[in-house]
Amino acid sequence: MSHSLTVVQWLLLAVAVQQSIFAVAWLAISKFAGLARLSARYWAVFCGVGSVSILLLALRGNSPDLLSYQVADVLLVVSATAARHASALFFDRPTPRLEHGLIIGLAILGAGLTGTSVRLEEWRIAVVCLLIAWIAVRAVWGVHANMAREFGPTISLALHIPTLIVAAALLWRGAAVFLGNADALNYRSAHLVNELLTLLLLLVASFLSLVYGGMLMARLVRRLRDLALKDTLTGLLNRRAAQELLEREWAAYRQKDLPFCVLMIDIDHFKHINDAYGHAVGDKVLTGLAARLREGTRPSDHAARMGGEEFLVFLPQTELPSARAAAERLRQHIATWTLEPEHLTVTVSIGVAQATAADQAFDDLLIRADSALYAAKAAGRNQVHLAQTTEAEGASLAMA
């Protein structure tokens, strides 16, 4: 016997339609987007399975009890585990497959034991609500720190506070079985709380997909920007990005007379390393040196790979004596590093130059730093040399 639909059931139908649309969108993203492809597939599962489950819930009283009670409840739990799995994959967190398997097993067991009995319906609802609330809380706990680091605490809180509100609402519905609140358990009743909770589900389900879609786009844009401005092997700035940075700093120097220096760095005997050990080891040397540059510079400094085995370090608001000391610290830091398992020691030669009024453009600064670098190599390598600032020969530090 069919029954007319309540306001809550119509709202559930709206959620089901909305989720099916999002499922198709996530499937398209997983097919055509290279980033977070597996995560997008799980979001499609979350939306697709969720839409089927919510549709069956909305049609209770107008569809077979087995589908609208037992199958719908189990699918709802499966959908929630898919959402948690998707968020864990998106932020490279461990995926709790065993925990999810146990949760789905408990949902199936609960549905099997309670069947479609009206007398036991409240217990089935309690089990499903508590399981989904557990999944939501665990999902927030698992990715909140990673999300805050990548996208900022505001975005993380904006996404997770509504999720925790839904979890709290589900906990309340689950606890209602012990409180004897029949209206809280019978979602089909025309009760204002039920209508508000269902509307909250509609909004949060939409919000989750939209926010994660936005984060995926932000990550894609950032990745494309990195490809344009970062060296693919070392992760440092590439030559183009370094030139753009120097242009900006050169303009600031001309306007505000803010001092800055550059270090031009070259790996000693790099061709011999490639010839003797192979290009794979040469690449390890380059990536290892990049790591040492990150470790040995300030957060305000910028390191770039200018090409081949040549690197540049930009030191803002730094005078020449401080830059010389920084260069020597870097040289020593690199000289103490041994590449394993080849037991290969790497040294560098460094040229140091400070921007001066005599420089007509930042290219002049780079030419002087390059000249100092070649002077260091000509003097025996593994040294720091200062660029000429006058017609006289520039000072040098020879520290083999």
Short mmCIF file of C-alpha atoms in Angstrom, two decimals:
data_model
loop_
_atom_site.label_atom_id
_atom_site.label_comp_id
_atom_site.label_asym_id
_atom_site.label_seq_id
_atom_site.Cartn_x
_atom_site.Cartn_y
_atom_site.Cartn_z
CA MET A 1 0.00 0.00 0.00
CA SER A 2 1.50 3.32 -1.07
CA HIS A 3 1.61 6.38 1.15
CA SER A 4 1.77 10.06 0.32
CA LEU A 5 5.21 11.56 0.84
CA THR A 6 5.94 13.85 3.78
CA VAL A 7 7.94 17.06 3.61
CA VAL A 8 10.97 15.19 4.94
CA GLN A 9 10.68 12.53 2.22
CA TRP A 10 10.48 15.19 -0.48
CA LEU A 11 13.60 16.79 0.97
CA LEU A 12 15.31 13.38 0.90
CA LEU A 13 14.38 13.02 -2.77
CA ALA A 14 16.05 16.37 -3.40
CA VAL A 15 19.19 15.15 -1.62
CA ALA A 16 19.17 11.96 -3.73
CA VAL A 17 18.93 13.92 -6.99
CA GLN A 18 21.65 16.31 -5.85
CA GLN A 19 23.99 13.47 -4.90
CA SER A 20 23.45 11.66 -8.20
CA ILE A 21 24.48 14.82 -10.06
CA PHE A 22 27.61 15.12 -7.91
CA ALA A 23 28.37 11.42 -8.53
CA VAL A 24 28.41 12.00 -12.29
CA ALA A 25 30.60 15.09 -11.81
CA TRP A 26 33.12 13.21 -9.66
CA LEU A 27 33.23 10.35 -12.15
CA ALA A 28 34.08 12.86 -14.88
CA ILE A 29 36.80 14.37 -12.69
CA SER A 30 38.27 10.94 -11.94
CA LYS A 31 38.37 10.15 -15.65
CA PHE A 32 39.89 13.35 -16.98
CA ALA A 33 41.85 14.80 -14.05
CA GLY A 34 45.23 13.32 -13.27
CA LEU A 35 45.34 14.76 -9.74
CA ALA A 36 43.72 12.81 -6.88
CA ARG A 37 42.10 10.41 -9.37
CA LEU A 38 41.50 7.61 -6.86
CA SER A 39 40.16 10.06 -4.29
CA ALA A 40 37.72 11.43 -6.88
CA ARG A 41 36.49 7.89 -7.59
CA TYR A 42 35.72 7.36 -3.94
CA TRP A 43 33.86 10.67 -3.86
CA ALA A 44 31.82 9.37 -6.80
CA VAL A 45 31.09 6.23 -4.76
CA PHE A 46 30.09 8.37 -1.77
CA CYS A 47 27.69 10.44 -3.86
CA GLY A 48 26.38 7.59 -6.03
CA VAL A 49 25.80 5.03 -3.28
CA GLY A 50 24.50 7.79 -1.03
CA SER A 51 21.97 8.90 -3.64
CA VAL A 52 20.62 5.33 -4.00
CA SER A 53 20.42 4.91 -0.23
CA ILE A 54 18.66 8.23 0.32
CA LEU A 55 16.26 7.50 -2.54
CA LEU A 56 15.30 4.21 -0.90
CA LEU A 57 14.87 5.97 2.43
CA ALA A 58 12.60 8.57 0.82
CA LEU A 59 10.45 5.83 -0.72
CA ARG A 60 9.82 3.88 2.48
CA GLY A 61 6.20 2.85 2.47
CA ASN A 62 6.18 2.95 -1.33
CA SER A 63 8.87 0.34 -2.07
CA PRO A 64 9.71 -3.18 -0.80
CA ASP A 65 10.69 -3.16 2.88
CA LEU A 66 13.90 -5.12 2.27
CA LEU A 67 15.18 -2.36 -0.01
CA SER A 68 13.93 0.67 1.89
CA TYR A 69 14.99 -0.58 5.31
CA GLN A 70 17.89 -3.04 5.37
CA VAL A 71 19.57 -2.28 2.02
CA ALA A 72 19.12 1.48 2.39
CA ASP A 73 20.69 1.56 5.86
CA VAL A 74 23.68 -0.57 4.85
CA LEU A 75 24.27 1.55 1.74
CA LEU A 76 24.18 4.68 3.86
CA VAL A 77 27.04 3.33 5.98
CA VAL A 78 28.97 2.24 2.85
CA SER A 79 28.57 5.75 1.46
CA ALA A 80 29.96 7.31 4.65
CA THR A 81 33.02 5.01 4.63
CA ALA A 82 33.65 5.96 0.98
CA ALA A 83 33.66 9.66 1.92
CA ARG A 84 36.17 9.05 4.69
CA HIS A 85 38.29 6.92 2.35
CA ALA A 86 38.24 9.70 -0.26
CA SER A 87 39.35 12.37 2.21
CA ALA A 88 42.16 10.14 3.54
CA LEU A 89 43.44 9.51 0.00
CA PHE A 90 43.20 13.20 -0.89
CA PHE A 91 45.51 14.14 1.98
CA ASP A 92 47.78 11.08 1.72
CA ARG A 93 46.61 9.69 5.03
CA PRO A 94 46.41 5.95 5.83
CA THR A 95 43.16 4.40 4.60
CA PRO A 96 41.58 2.37 7.43
CA ARG A 97 40.34 -0.56 5.34
CA LEU A 98 40.04 -2.94 8.30
CA GLU A 99 38.08 -0.43 10.35
CA HIS A 100 35.76 0.28 7.43
CA GLY A 101 35.26 -3.44 6.86
CA LEU A 102 34.29 -3.90 10.51
CA ILE A 103 31.90 -0.94 10.36
CA ILE A 104 30.17 -2.22 7.23
CA GLY A 105 30.04 -5.69 8.80
CA LEU A 106 28.32 -4.25 11.90
CA ALA A 107 25.81 -2.44 9.67
CA ILE A 108 25.01 -5.66 7.78
CA LEU A 109 24.74 -7.58 11.06
CA GLY A 110 22.44 -4.96 12.56
CA ALA A 111 20.25 -4.91 9.47
CA GLY A 112 20.09 -8.72 9.43
CA LEU A 113 19.19 -9.05 13.10
CA THR A 114 16.52 -6.35 13.14
CA GLY A 115 15.07 -7.11 9.69
CA THR A 116 12.11 -4.93 8.75
CA SER A 117 10.44 -5.27 12.11
CA VAL A 118 8.77 -2.05 13.18
CA ARG A 119 9.37 -3.07 16.80
CA LEU A 120 13.13 -3.30 16.21
CA GLU A 121 13.37 -0.38 13.79
CA GLU A 122 14.58 2.01 16.49
CA TRP A 123 17.58 -0.23 17.20
CA ARG A 124 18.55 -0.40 13.55
CA ILE A 125 18.31 3.38 13.29
CA ALA A 126 20.44 3.75 16.41
CA VAL A 127 23.13 1.43 15.04
CA VAL A 128 23.28 3.23 11.67
CA CYS A 129 23.34 6.70 13.22
CA LEU A 130 26.08 5.81 15.69
CA LEU A 131 28.22 4.16 13.01
CA ILE A 132 27.97 7.13 10.65
CA ALA A 133 28.66 9.57 13.51
CA TRP A 134 31.78 7.55 14.35
CA ILE A 135 32.94 7.68 10.72
CA ALA A 136 32.39 11.45 10.54
CA VAL A 137 34.34 12.16 13.74
CA ARG A 138 37.19 9.85 12.71
CA ALA A 139 37.32 11.44 9.25
CA VAL A 140 37.67 14.93 10.74
CA TRP A 141 40.28 13.73 13.20
CA GLY A 142 42.30 12.04 10.47
CA VAL A 143 42.67 14.92 7.98
CA HIS A 144 42.12 18.15 9.93
CA ALA A 145 45.83 18.86 10.52
CA ASN A 146 46.80 18.08 6.90
CA MET A 147 43.97 20.21 5.53
CA ALA A 148 44.89 23.13 7.78
CA ARG A 149 48.53 22.97 6.63
CA GLU A 150 47.69 22.88 2.92
CA PHE A 151 44.61 25.12 2.69
CA GLY A 152 44.65 27.03 5.98
CA PRO A 153 42.79 26.59 9.29
CA THR A 154 39.81 28.67 8.10
CA ILE A 155 38.97 26.28 5.26
CA SER A 156 39.53 23.28 7.53
CA LEU A 157 37.20 24.61 10.22
CA ALA A 158 34.59 25.73 7.66
CA LEU A 159 34.40 22.17 6.33
CA HIS A 160 34.73 20.22 9.55
CA ILE A 161 32.44 22.17 11.87
CA PRO A 162 29.32 21.34 9.74
CA THR A 163 30.52 17.73 9.55
CA LEU A 164 30.77 17.56 13.34
CA ILE A 165 27.32 19.17 13.65
CA VAL A 166 25.90 16.37 11.50
CA ALA A 167 27.76 13.85 13.66
CA ALA A 168 26.26 15.41 16.80
CA ALA A 169 22.77 15.25 15.25
CA LEU A 170 23.28 11.59 14.39
CA LEU A 171 24.50 10.87 17.91
CA TRP A 172 21.35 12.52 19.24
CA ARG A 173 19.17 10.37 16.98
CA GLY A 174 21.11 7.26 18.01
CA ALA A 175 20.77 8.11 21.71
CA ALA A 176 17.03 8.65 21.25
CA VAL A 177 16.50 4.89 21.36
CA PHE A 178 17.52 4.99 25.00
CA LEU A 179 15.44 8.12 25.66
CA GLY A 180 12.24 6.79 24.07
CA ASN A 181 11.85 9.77 21.70
CA ALA A 182 9.82 8.21 18.89
CA ASP A 183 9.61 11.40 16.83
CA ALA A 184 13.39 11.61 16.66
CA LEU A 185 13.57 8.08 15.32
CA ASN A 186 10.69 8.22 12.88
CA TYR A 187 12.09 10.55 10.24
CA ARG A 188 8.89 10.33 8.18
CA SER A 189 6.93 12.15 10.89
CA ALA A 190 6.12 15.78 10.12
CA HIS A 191 8.29 16.99 12.93
CA LEU A 192 10.19 20.28 12.65
CA VAL A 193 13.40 18.75 14.01
CA ASN A 194 13.31 16.02 11.36
CA GLU A 195 12.73 18.55 8.61
CA LEU A 196 15.62 20.71 9.85
CA LEU A 197 17.95 17.72 10.14
CA THR A 198 17.11 16.60 6.61
CA LEU A 199 17.66 20.13 5.30
CA LEU A 200 21.02 20.16 7.12
CA LEU A 201 21.90 16.88 5.37
CA LEU A 202 21.03 18.47 2.01
CA LEU A 203 23.26 21.48 2.68
CA VAL A 204 26.22 19.59 4.15
CA ALA A 205 26.22 16.94 1.38
CA SER A 206 26.35 19.73 -1.19
CA PHE A 207 28.96 21.65 0.81
CA LEU A 208 31.27 18.62 1.09
CA SER A 209 31.37 18.02 -2.66
CA LEU A 210 31.74 21.70 -3.53
CA VAL A 211 34.54 22.32 -1.02
CA TYR A 212 36.50 19.21 -1.96
CA GLY A 213 36.01 20.10 -5.62
CA GLY A 214 37.35 23.57 -4.88
CA MET A 215 40.36 22.14 -3.04
CA LEU A 216 41.06 19.84 -5.98
CA MET A 217 41.01 22.82 -8.35
CA ALA A 218 43.26 24.82 -6.00
CA ARG A 219 45.71 21.93 -5.88
CA LEU A 220 45.62 21.63 -9.68
CA VAL A 221 46.31 25.36 -10.12
CA ARG A 222 49.14 25.18 -7.62
CA ARG A 223 50.61 22.14 -9.37
CA LEU A 224 50.46 23.90 -12.74
CA ARG A 225 52.12 26.94 -11.20
CA ASP A 226 54.82 24.74 -9.71
CA LEU A 227 55.42 23.14 -13.09
CA ALA A 228 55.90 26.61 -14.57
CA LEU A 229 58.09 28.03 -11.79
CA LYS A 230 59.87 25.06 -10.20
CA ASP A 231 62.59 22.72 -11.37
CA THR A 232 61.01 19.29 -11.80
CA LEU A 233 64.03 17.35 -10.49
CA THR A 234 65.00 19.34 -7.39
CA GLY A 235 61.79 21.20 -6.53
CA LEU A 236 63.71 24.48 -6.34
CA LEU A 237 62.78 27.57 -8.31
CA ASN A 238 63.71 27.28 -11.98
CA ARG A 239 65.63 29.87 -14.00
CA ARG A 240 62.49 31.70 -15.11
CA ALA A 241 61.18 32.01 -11.55
CA ALA A 242 64.59 33.17 -10.32
CA GLN A 243 64.71 35.89 -12.97
CA GLU A 244 61.20 37.08 -12.05
CA LEU A 245 62.19 37.19 -8.38
CA LEU A 246 65.36 39.14 -9.15
CA GLU A 247 63.42 41.60 -11.29
CA ARG A 248 61.03 42.31 -8.39
CA GLU A 249 63.85 42.67 -5.90
CA TRP A 250 65.83 44.84 -8.27
CA ALA A 251 62.87 47.23 -8.53
CA ALA A 252 62.56 47.29 -4.72
CA TYR A 253 66.29 47.93 -4.43
CA ARG A 254 66.07 50.88 -6.83
CA GLN A 255 63.04 52.37 -5.03
CA LYS A 256 63.90 51.70 -1.37
CA ASP A 257 67.65 51.00 -1.47
CA LEU A 258 67.16 47.65 0.27
CA PRO A 259 70.41 45.64 0.10
CA PHE A 260 70.47 42.12 -1.26
CA CYS A 261 73.05 39.58 -2.38
CA VAL A 262 73.17 36.52 -4.59
CA LEU A 263 75.24 33.36 -4.35
CA MET A 264 76.13 31.59 -7.58
CA ILE A 265 76.93 27.94 -6.80
CA ASP A 266 78.46 25.26 -9.01
CA ILE A 267 79.08 21.59 -8.15
CA ASP A 268 82.78 20.75 -8.45
CA HIS A 269 83.71 18.05 -10.99
CA PHE A 270 80.08 17.26 -11.76
CA LYS A 271 80.91 16.00 -15.27
CA HIS A 272 83.30 13.49 -13.71
CA ILE A 273 80.52 12.32 -11.34
CA ASN A 274 78.18 11.73 -14.30
CA ASP A 275 80.88 9.93 -16.30
CA ALA A 276 82.10 7.77 -13.42
CA TYR A 277 78.82 6.94 -11.67
CA GLY A 278 76.14 7.55 -14.28
CA HIS A 279 73.38 10.12 -14.69
CA ALA A 280 71.14 8.48 -12.08
CA VAL A 281 73.75 9.19 -9.41
CA GLY A 282 74.23 12.66 -10.90
CA ASP A 283 70.52 13.29 -10.36
CA LYS A 284 70.86 12.10 -6.75
CA VAL A 285 73.67 14.61 -6.27
CA LEU A 286 71.48 17.41 -7.64
CA THR A 287 68.50 16.53 -5.44
CA GLY A 288 70.75 16.05 -2.42
CA LEU A 289 72.39 19.42 -2.97
CA ALA A 290 68.96 21.04 -3.26
CA ALA A 291 68.06 19.54 0.13
CA ARG A 292 71.27 20.93 1.64
CA LEU A 293 70.46 24.38 0.25
CA ARG A 294 67.02 24.27 1.88
CA GLU A 295 68.56 23.19 5.18
CA GLY A 296 71.31 25.80 5.13
CA THR A 297 69.29 28.91 4.19
CA ARG A 298 66.84 31.15 6.02
CA PRO A 299 63.06 30.97 5.41
CA SER A 300 63.31 34.38 3.69
CA ASP A 301 66.02 33.17 1.27
CA HIS A 302 65.27 31.62 -2.11
CA ALA A 303 67.22 28.86 -3.86
CA ALA A 304 66.98 28.15 -7.60
CA ARG A 305 68.49 25.77 -10.09
CA MET A 306 69.75 27.86 -12.98
CA GLY A 307 70.56 24.91 -15.20
CA GLY A 308 72.79 21.84 -15.16
CA GLU A 309 74.82 21.81 -11.95
CA GLU A 310 74.56 25.58 -11.37
CA PHE A 311 72.42 26.98 -8.55
CA LEU A 312 71.58 30.44 -7.24
CA VAL A 313 70.65 31.54 -3.73
CA PHE A 314 68.98 34.92 -3.26
CA LEU A 315 69.60 36.63 0.12
CA PRO A 316 67.21 39.57 0.72
CA GLN A 317 68.18 42.46 3.02
CA THR A 318 71.72 41.11 3.32
CA GLU A 319 75.04 42.99 3.14
CA LEU A 320 78.14 41.48 1.57
CA PRO A 321 79.91 40.40 4.82
CA SER A 322 76.82 38.51 5.99
CA ALA A 323 76.40 36.96 2.53
CA ARG A 324 80.03 35.83 2.54
CA ALA A 325 79.53 34.18 5.95
CA ALA A 326 76.32 32.50 4.73
CA ALA A 327 78.12 31.22 1.64
CA GLU A 328 80.92 29.76 3.74
CA ARG A 329 78.41 28.02 6.02
CA LEU A 330 76.72 26.51 2.98
CA ARG A 331 80.04 25.38 1.51
CA GLN A 332 81.01 23.65 4.74
CA HIS A 333 77.54 22.12 5.17
CA ILE A 334 77.71 20.60 1.69
CA ALA A 335 81.32 19.42 2.11
CA THR A 336 80.36 17.35 5.18
CA TRP A 337 77.64 15.50 3.23
CA THR A 338 78.33 12.04 1.81
CA LEU A 339 76.06 10.49 -0.81
CA GLU A 340 75.21 6.90 0.07
CA PRO A 341 75.61 4.10 -0.87
CA GLU A 342 78.24 5.45 -3.29
CA HIS A 343 80.29 7.04 -0.43
CA LEU A 344 80.59 10.09 -2.67
CA THR A 345 81.67 13.42 -1.18
CA VAL A 346 80.47 16.54 -3.00
CA THR A 347 81.97 20.02 -2.87
CA VAL A 348 80.89 23.32 -4.41
CA SER A 349 82.42 26.59 -5.51
CA ILE A 350 80.51 29.78 -4.70
CA GLY A 351 80.58 33.31 -6.09
CA VAL A 352 79.05 36.09 -3.96
CA ALA A 353 77.83 39.48 -5.21
CA GLN A 354 75.88 42.36 -3.70
CA ALA A 355 73.68 44.71 -5.72
CA THR A 356 75.36 48.10 -6.10
CA ALA A 357 74.54 51.46 -7.64
CA ALA A 358 77.02 50.67 -10.41
CA ASP A 359 74.82 47.81 -11.65
CA GLN A 360 72.58 49.00 -14.47
CA ALA A 361 70.33 45.93 -14.24
CA PHE A 362 70.12 42.69 -12.30
CA ASP A 363 71.91 40.96 -15.19
CA ASP A 364 75.03 42.94 -14.23
CA LEU A 365 74.76 41.54 -10.71
CA LEU A 366 74.52 37.98 -12.06
CA ILE A 367 77.52 38.54 -14.35
CA ARG A 368 79.62 39.68 -11.38
CA ALA A 369 78.47 36.70 -9.27
CA ASP A 370 79.28 34.37 -12.18
CA SER A 371 82.75 35.89 -12.54
CA ALA A 372 83.39 35.34 -8.83
CA LEU A 373 82.24 31.73 -9.21
CA TYR A 374 84.70 31.09 -12.04
CA ALA A 375 87.45 32.74 -10.00
CA ALA A 376 86.70 30.28 -7.17
CA LYS A 377 86.91 27.35 -9.57
CA ALA A 378 90.12 28.64 -11.14
CA ALA A 379 91.68 28.99 -7.69
CA GLY A 380 91.20 25.29 -6.93
CA ARG A 381 87.45 24.81 -6.27
CA ASN A 382 85.65 24.22 -2.96
CA GLN A 383 86.00 27.93 -2.23
CA VAL A 384 84.00 31.12 -1.72
CA HIS A 385 84.97 34.20 -3.74
CA LEU A 386 83.52 37.70 -3.64
CA ALA A 387 82.62 39.60 -6.79
CA GLN A 388 84.44 42.74 -7.80
CA THR A 389 82.74 45.90 -6.61
CA THR A 390 85.28 48.35 -8.03
CA GLU A 391 87.86 48.30 -10.75
CA ALA A 392 90.23 46.68 -8.29
CA GLU A 393 90.31 42.94 -7.94
CA GLY A 394 87.56 41.74 -5.61
CA ALA A 395 88.36 40.20 -2.29
CA SER A 396 88.34 36.47 -1.95
CA LEU A 397 88.26 33.77 0.63
CA ALA A 398 90.13 30.62 -0.28
CA MET A 399 89.11 27.78 1.96
CA ALA A 400 89.89 24.48 0.39
#
